[in-house]
Short mmCIF file of C-alpha atoms in Angstrom, two decimals:
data_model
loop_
_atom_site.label_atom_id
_atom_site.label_comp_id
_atom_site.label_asym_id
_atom_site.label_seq_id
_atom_site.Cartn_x
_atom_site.Cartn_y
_atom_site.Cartn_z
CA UNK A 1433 -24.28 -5.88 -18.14
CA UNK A 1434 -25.41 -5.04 -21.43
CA UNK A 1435 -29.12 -6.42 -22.34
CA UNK A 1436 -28.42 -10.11 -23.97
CA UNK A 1437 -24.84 -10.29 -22.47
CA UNK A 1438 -24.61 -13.72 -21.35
CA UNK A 1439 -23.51 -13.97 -17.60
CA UNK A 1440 -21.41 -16.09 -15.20
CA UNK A 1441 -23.36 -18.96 -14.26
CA UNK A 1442 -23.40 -19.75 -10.48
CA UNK A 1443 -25.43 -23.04 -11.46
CA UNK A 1444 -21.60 -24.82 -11.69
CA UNK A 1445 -20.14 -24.30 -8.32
CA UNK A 1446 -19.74 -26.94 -5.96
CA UNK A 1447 -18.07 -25.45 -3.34
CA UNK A 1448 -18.10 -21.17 -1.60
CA UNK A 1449 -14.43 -21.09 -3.60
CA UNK A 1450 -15.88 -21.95 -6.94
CA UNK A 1451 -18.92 -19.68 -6.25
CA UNK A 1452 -16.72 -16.78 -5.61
CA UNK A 1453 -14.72 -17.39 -8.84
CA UNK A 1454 -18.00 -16.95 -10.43
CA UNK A 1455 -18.30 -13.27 -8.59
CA UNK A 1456 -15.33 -12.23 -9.66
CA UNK A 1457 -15.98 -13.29 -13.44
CA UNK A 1458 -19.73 -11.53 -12.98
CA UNK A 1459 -17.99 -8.40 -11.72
CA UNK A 1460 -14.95 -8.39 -14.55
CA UNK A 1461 -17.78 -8.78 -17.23
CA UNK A 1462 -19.46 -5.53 -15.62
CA UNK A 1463 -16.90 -3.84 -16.36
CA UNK A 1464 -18.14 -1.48 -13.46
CA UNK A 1465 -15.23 -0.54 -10.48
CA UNK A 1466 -16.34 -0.78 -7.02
CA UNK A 1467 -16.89 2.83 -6.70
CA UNK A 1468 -19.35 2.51 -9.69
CA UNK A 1469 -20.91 -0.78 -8.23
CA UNK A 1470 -21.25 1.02 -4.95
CA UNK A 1471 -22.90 4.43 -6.64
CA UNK A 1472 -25.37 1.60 -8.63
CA UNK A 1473 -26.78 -0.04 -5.28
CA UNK A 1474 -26.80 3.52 -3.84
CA UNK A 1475 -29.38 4.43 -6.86
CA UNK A 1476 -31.19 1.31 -6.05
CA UNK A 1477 -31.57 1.76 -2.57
CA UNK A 1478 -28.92 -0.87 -1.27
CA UNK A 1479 -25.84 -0.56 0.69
CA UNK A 1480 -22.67 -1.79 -0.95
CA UNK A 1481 -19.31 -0.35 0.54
CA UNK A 1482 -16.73 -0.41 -1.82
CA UNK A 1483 -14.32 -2.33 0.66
CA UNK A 1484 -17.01 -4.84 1.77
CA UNK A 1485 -17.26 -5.85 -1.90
CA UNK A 1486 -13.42 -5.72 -2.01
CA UNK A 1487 -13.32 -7.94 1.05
CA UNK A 1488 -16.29 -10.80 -0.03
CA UNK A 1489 -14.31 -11.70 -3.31
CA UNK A 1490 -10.75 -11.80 -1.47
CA UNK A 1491 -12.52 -14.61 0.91
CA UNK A 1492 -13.15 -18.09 -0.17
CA UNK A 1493 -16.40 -18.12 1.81
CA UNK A 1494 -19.68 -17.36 1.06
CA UNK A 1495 -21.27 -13.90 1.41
CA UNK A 1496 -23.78 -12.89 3.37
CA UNK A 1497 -27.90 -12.74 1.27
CA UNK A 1498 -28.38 -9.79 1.55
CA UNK A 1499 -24.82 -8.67 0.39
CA UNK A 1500 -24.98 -11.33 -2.69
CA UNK A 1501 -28.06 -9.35 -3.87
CA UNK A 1502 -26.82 -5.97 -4.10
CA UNK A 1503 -23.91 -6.79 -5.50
CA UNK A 1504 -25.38 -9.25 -8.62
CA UNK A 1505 -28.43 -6.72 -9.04
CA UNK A 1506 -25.42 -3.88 -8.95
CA UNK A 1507 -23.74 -5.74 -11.83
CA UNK A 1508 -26.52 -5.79 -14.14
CA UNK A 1509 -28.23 -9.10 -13.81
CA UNK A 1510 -32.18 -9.75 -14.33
CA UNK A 1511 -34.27 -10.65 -11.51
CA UNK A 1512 -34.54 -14.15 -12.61
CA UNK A 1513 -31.20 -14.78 -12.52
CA UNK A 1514 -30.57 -12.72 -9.70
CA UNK A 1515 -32.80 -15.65 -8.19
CA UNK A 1516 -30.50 -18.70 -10.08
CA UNK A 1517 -27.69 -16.82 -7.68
CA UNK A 1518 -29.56 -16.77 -4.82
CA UNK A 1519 -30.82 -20.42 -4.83
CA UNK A 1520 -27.03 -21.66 -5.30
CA UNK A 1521 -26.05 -19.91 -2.44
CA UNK A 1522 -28.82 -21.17 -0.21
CA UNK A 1523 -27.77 -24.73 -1.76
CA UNK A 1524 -23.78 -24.53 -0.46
CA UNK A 1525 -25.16 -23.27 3.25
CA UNK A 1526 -27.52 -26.16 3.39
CA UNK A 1527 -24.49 -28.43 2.63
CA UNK A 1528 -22.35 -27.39 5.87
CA UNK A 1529 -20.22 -25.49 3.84
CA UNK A 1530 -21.63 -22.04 5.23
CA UNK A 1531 -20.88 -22.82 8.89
CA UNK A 1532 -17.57 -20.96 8.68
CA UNK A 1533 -18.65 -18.62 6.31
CA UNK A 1534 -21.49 -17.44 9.05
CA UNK A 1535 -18.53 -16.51 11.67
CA UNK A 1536 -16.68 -14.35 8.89
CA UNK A 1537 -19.94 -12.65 7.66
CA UNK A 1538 -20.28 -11.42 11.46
CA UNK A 1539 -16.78 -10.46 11.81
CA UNK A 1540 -17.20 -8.24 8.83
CA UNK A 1541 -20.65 -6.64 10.16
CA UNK A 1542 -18.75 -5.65 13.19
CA UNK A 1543 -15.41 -4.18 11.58
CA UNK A 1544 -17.72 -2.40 9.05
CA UNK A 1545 -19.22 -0.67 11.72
CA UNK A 1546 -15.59 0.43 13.53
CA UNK A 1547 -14.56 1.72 10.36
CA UNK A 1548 -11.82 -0.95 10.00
CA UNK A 1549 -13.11 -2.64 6.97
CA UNK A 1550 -10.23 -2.47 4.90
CA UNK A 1551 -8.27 -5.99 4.03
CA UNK A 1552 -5.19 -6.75 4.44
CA UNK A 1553 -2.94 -8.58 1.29
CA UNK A 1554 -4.09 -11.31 0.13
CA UNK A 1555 -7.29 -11.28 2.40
CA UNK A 1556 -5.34 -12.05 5.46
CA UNK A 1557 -5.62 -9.06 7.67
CA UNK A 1558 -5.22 -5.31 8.28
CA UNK A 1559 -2.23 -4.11 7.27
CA UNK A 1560 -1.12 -3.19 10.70
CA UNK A 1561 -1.15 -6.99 11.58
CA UNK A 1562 1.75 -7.01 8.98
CA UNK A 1563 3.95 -4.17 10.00
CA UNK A 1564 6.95 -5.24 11.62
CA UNK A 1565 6.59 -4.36 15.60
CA UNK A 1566 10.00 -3.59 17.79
CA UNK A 1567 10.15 -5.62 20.66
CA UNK A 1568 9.00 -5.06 23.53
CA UNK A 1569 10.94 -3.30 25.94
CA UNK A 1570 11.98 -5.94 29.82
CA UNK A 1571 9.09 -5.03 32.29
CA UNK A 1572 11.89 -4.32 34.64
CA UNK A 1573 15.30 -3.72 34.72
CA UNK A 1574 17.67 -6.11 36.30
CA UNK A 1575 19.13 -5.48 39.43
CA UNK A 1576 22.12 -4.26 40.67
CA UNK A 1577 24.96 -6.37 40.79
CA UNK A 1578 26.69 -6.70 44.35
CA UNK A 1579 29.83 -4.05 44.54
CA UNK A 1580 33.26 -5.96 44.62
CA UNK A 1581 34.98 -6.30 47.64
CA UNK A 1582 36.93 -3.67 48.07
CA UNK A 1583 40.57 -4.05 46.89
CA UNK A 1584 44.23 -3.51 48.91
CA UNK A 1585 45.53 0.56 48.92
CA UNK A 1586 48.05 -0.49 46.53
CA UNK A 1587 45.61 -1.67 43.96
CA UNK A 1588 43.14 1.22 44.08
CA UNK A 1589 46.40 3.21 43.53
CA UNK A 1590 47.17 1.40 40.35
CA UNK A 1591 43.78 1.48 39.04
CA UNK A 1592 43.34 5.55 39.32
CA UNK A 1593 46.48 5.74 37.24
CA UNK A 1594 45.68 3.14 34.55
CA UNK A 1595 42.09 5.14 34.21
CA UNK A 1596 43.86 8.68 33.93
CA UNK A 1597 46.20 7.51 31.64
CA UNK A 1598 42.85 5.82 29.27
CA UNK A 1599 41.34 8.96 29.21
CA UNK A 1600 44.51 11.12 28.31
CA UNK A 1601 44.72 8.69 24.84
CA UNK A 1602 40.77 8.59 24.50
CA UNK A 1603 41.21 12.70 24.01
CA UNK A 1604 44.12 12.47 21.80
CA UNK A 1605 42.28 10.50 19.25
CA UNK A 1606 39.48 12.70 19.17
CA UNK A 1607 41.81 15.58 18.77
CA UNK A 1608 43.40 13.40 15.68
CA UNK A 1609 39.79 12.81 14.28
CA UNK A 1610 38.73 16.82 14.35
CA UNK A 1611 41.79 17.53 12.54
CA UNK A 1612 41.23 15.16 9.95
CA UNK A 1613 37.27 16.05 9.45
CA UNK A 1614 38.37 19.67 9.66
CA UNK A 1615 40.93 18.76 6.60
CA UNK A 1616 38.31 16.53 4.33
CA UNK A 1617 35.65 19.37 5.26
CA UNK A 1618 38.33 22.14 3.81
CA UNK A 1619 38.91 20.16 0.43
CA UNK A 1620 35.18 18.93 -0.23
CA UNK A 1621 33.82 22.67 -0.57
CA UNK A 1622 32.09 22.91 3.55
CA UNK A 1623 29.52 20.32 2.68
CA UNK A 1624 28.19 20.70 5.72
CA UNK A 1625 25.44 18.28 7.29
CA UNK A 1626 26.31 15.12 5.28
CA UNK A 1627 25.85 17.17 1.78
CA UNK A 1628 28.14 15.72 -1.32
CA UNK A 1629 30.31 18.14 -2.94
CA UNK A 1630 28.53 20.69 -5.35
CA UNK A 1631 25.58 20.56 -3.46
CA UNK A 1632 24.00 23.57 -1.47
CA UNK A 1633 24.72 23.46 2.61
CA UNK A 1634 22.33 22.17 4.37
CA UNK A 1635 21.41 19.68 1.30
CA UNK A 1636 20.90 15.70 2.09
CA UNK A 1637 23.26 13.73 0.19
CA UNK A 1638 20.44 11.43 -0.75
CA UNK A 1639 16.56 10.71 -0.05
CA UNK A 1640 15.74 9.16 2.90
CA UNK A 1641 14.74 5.43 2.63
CA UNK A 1642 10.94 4.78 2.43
CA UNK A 1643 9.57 4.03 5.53
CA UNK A 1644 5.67 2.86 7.29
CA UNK A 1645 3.62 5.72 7.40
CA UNK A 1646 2.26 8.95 6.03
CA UNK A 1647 3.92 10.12 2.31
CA UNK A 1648 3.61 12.69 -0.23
CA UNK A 1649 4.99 10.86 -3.27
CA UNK A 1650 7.33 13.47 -5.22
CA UNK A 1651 8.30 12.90 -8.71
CA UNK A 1652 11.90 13.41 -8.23
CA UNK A 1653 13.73 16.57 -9.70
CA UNK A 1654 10.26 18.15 -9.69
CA UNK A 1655 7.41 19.80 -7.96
CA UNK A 1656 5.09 17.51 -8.85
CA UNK A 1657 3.25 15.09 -6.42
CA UNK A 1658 1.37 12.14 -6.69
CA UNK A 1659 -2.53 12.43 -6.87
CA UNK A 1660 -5.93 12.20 -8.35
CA UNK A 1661 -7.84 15.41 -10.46
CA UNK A 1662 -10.26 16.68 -8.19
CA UNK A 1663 -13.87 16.00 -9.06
CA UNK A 1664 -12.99 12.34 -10.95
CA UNK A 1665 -14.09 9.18 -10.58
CA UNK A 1666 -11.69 7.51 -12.28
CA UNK A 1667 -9.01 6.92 -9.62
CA UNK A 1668 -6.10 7.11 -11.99
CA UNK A 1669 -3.16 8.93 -10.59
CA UNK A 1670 -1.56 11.96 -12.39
CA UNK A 1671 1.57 14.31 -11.22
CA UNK A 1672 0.23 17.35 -10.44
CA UNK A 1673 2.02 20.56 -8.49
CA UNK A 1674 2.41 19.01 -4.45
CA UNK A 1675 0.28 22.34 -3.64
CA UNK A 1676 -2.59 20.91 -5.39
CA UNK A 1677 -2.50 17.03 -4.49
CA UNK A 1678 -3.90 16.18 -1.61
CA UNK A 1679 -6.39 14.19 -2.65
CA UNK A 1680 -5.93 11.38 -1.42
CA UNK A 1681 -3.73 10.90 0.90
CA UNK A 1682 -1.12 8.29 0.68
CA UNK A 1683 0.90 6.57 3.38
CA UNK A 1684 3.15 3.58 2.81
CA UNK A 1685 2.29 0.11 4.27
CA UNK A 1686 5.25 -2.91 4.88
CA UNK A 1687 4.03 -6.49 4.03
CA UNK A 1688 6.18 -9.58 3.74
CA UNK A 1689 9.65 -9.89 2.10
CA UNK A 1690 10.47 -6.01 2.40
CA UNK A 1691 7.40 -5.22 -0.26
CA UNK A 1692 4.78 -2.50 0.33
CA UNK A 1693 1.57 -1.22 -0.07
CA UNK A 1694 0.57 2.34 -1.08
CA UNK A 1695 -2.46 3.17 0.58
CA UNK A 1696 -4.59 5.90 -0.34
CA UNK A 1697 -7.01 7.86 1.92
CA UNK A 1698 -9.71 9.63 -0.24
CA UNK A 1699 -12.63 12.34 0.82
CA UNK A 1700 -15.30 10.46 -0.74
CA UNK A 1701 -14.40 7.44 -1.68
CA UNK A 1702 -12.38 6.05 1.62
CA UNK A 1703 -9.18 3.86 2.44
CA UNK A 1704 -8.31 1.99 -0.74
CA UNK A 1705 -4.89 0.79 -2.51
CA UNK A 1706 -2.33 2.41 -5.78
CA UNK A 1707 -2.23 -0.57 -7.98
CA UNK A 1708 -2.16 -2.02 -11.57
CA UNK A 1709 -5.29 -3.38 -13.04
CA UNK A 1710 -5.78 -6.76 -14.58
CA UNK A 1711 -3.20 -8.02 -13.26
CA UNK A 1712 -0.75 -6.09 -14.94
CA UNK A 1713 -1.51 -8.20 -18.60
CA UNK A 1714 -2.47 -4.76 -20.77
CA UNK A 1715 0.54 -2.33 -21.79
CA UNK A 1716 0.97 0.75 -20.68
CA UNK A 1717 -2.29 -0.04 -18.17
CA UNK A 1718 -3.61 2.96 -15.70
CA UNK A 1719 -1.54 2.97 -12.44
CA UNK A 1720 -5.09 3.92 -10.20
CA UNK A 1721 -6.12 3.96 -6.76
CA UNK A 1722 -9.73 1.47 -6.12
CA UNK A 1723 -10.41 -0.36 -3.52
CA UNK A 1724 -7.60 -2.60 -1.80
CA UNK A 1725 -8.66 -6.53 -2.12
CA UNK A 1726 -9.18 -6.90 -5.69
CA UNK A 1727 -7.05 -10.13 -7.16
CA UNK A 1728 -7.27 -9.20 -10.59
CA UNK A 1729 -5.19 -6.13 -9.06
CA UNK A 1730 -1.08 -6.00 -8.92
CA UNK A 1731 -1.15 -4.07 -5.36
CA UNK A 1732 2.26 -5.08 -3.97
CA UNK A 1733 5.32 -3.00 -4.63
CA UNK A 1734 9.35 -2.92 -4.50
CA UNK A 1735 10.56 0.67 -3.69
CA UNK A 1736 14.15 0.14 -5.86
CA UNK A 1737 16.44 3.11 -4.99
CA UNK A 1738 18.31 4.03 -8.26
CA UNK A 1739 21.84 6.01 -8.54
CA UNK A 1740 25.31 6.65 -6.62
CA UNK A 1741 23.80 8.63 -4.37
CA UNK A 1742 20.49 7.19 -4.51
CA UNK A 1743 18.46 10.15 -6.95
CA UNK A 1744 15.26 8.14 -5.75
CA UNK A 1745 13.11 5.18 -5.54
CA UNK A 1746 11.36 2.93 -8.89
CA UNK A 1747 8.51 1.83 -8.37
CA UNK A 1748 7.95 -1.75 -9.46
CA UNK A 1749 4.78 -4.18 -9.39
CA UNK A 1750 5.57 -7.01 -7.55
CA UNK A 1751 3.97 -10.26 -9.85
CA UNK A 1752 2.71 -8.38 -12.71
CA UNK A 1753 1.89 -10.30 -15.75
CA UNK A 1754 4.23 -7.93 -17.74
CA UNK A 1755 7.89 -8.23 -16.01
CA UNK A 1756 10.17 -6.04 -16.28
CA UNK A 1757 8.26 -2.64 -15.99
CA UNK A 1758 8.05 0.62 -13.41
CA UNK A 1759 5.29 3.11 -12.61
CA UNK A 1760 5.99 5.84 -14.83
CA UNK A 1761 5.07 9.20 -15.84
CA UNK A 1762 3.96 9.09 -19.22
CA UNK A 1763 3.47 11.63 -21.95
CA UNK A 1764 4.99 15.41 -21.57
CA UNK A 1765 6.73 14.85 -18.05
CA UNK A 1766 7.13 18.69 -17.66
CA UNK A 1767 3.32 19.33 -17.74
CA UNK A 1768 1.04 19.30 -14.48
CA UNK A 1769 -1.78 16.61 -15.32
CA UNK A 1770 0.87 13.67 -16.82
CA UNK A 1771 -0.83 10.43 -16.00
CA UNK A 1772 1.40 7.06 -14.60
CA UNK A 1773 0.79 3.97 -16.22
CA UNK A 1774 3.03 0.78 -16.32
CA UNK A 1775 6.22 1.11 -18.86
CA UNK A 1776 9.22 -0.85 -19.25
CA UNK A 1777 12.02 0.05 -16.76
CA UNK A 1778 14.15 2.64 -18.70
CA UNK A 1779 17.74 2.64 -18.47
CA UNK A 1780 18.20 5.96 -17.14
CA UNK A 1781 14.62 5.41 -15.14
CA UNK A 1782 13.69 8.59 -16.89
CA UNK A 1783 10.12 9.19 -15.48
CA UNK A 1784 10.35 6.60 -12.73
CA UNK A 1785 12.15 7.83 -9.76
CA UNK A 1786 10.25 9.22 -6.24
CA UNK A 1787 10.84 10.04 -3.59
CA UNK A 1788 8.83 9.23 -0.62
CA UNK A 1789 8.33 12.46 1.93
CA UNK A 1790 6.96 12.93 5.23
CA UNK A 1791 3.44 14.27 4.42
CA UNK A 1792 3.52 17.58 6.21
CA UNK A 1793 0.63 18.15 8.61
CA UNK A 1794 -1.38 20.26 6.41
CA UNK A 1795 -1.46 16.59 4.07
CA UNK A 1796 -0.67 18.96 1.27
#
């Protein structure tokens, strides 16, 4: 906060939910991300985790002392009204309304320590709890049914024949079908492997689908990948040659209504989420990677496939204040170092198509 800035005032809020609006308006008025807010309470001696913070303003309970007084003194605020928040708090517990906000502050101390910190959309879970599970295979398999009785000579006699003669057709029609792939391979140019005509052997015929798990993003057409610059801070994502990005790692993350999550897996900085700040309201806003959580964040995605074949997959923020627009790459889109941003859905989706990889096992 800059000195004389006038600050949210907890003084107002009657209940955790309104004092957590009040947060969230303390922490926009920063200006500070939570990787800056967490470097501040490092300089001051506190702990703040990025994802913690990320987590507390997601709930609709109250946070934990010791937590509401690194983050306010992280933000900027004087001592004396680092005191005005402090009372309030202690106010709302005393009323009853902290009771379940006491269970949820020790369920956080104990996934902080795991190393499973990281919420889930909308506050409400890990993103695991939201994949889609197959399932479960019988514990057993049924048993055997009882063999017929067995049937007169003449019958068994009739039923070898019938069988022989099934087979004898069966093979026929597979002969018929291997003359007429054999024919269609002949006049499409030996596609070979599913590839469309004009395209090398060996050559998919489209990208595969996105799917749950480790990605590289590609830009598609390209060899450029999805990442941060090495040595920022910022978290905005740039294409830069797949060599080069593999920091951080993405993988891809299915929530509700076949939306998804790209989740990023940085060095320094941890597990945290691509996304659109400000809820998408400012044109041509940063597409970055911060801390998963935020609500003033668009972090939920459509993967669009584009084309006939599909060329690749659009992008789009699911809910942003600004409909009607597509991560792009902005700028000269044939230099290394082009940032994405949010753009109006092009026509021709120039700039806007991916395709989602498996990350090979080097996570270049």
């Amino acid at each position: 906060m800059t000195p004389g800035e006038h600050t949210p005032d907890p003084r107002g809020a009657r209940t955790p939910a309104e004092f957590l609006a009040r947060l969230q308006a303390l922490k926009d008025r920063s200006g500070f991300t939570y990787r800056e807010l967490s470097a501040r309470a490092e300089a001051r001696g506190d702990l703040l985790p990025r994802s913690t913070v990320a987590n507390m303003l997601s709930r609709a309970t109250l946070p934990r002392e010791e937590l509401l007084t690194a983050f306010v003194r992280a933000c900027g605020v004087a001592p004396a009204e680092l005191e005005s928040w402090r009372k309030v708090r202690r106010e709302l517990a005393g009323r009853g309304t902290y009771a379940p906000a006491e269970a949820a502050g020790t369920e956080a101390v104990g996934t902080e320590a795991a190393g499973t910190d990281e919420p889930g959309p909308e506050g409400a879970g890990s993103e695991a709890d939201q994949v889609p599970r197959s399932p479960a295979p019988p514990s057993s398999w049924p048993e055997a049914a009882e063999p017929p009785a067995t049937p007169p000579p003449g019958t068994r006699f009739r039923i070898r024949r019938a069988v022989v003669a099934a087979v004898a057709v069966a093979g026929l029609v597979l002969a018929g079908v291997s003359v007429v792939a054999a024919f269609r391979d002949g006049r499409t140019g030996h596609a070979g492997h599913g590839g469309q005509a004009g395209q090398p052997s060996g050559t998919p015929a489209a990208p595969a689908a996105p799917a749950a798990g480790d990605v590289r993003i590609r830009v598609t057409g390209t060899d450029f990948c999805l990442g941060e610059r090495r040595g920022t801070r910022s978290g905005r994502i740039h294409q830069l040659p797949c060599a080069e990005a593999g920091v951080p790692l993405y993988s891809l993350a299915a929530v509700a209504g076949g939306r998804w999550r790209i989740v990023s897996d940085h060095p320094d900085y941890g597990p945290g989420c691509s996304g659109i700040p400000s809820g998408g309201r400012i044109p041509g806003a940063a597409y970055e990677d911060s801390e998963c959580g935020d609500p003033s964040r668009v972090e939920t995605f459509a993967l669009q496939p584009y084309g006939t074949p599909v060329r690749g997959h659009r992008i789009v923020p699911v809910g942003s204040a600004t409909p009607g627009t597509c991560v792009t790459v902005t700028g000269d889109r044939t230099a290394a170092g082009a940032r994405l941003a949010q753009a109006p859905c092009a026509p021709d989706a120039a700039g806007q198509l991916f395709v989602f990889e498996r990350r090979p096992a080097s996570g270049g």
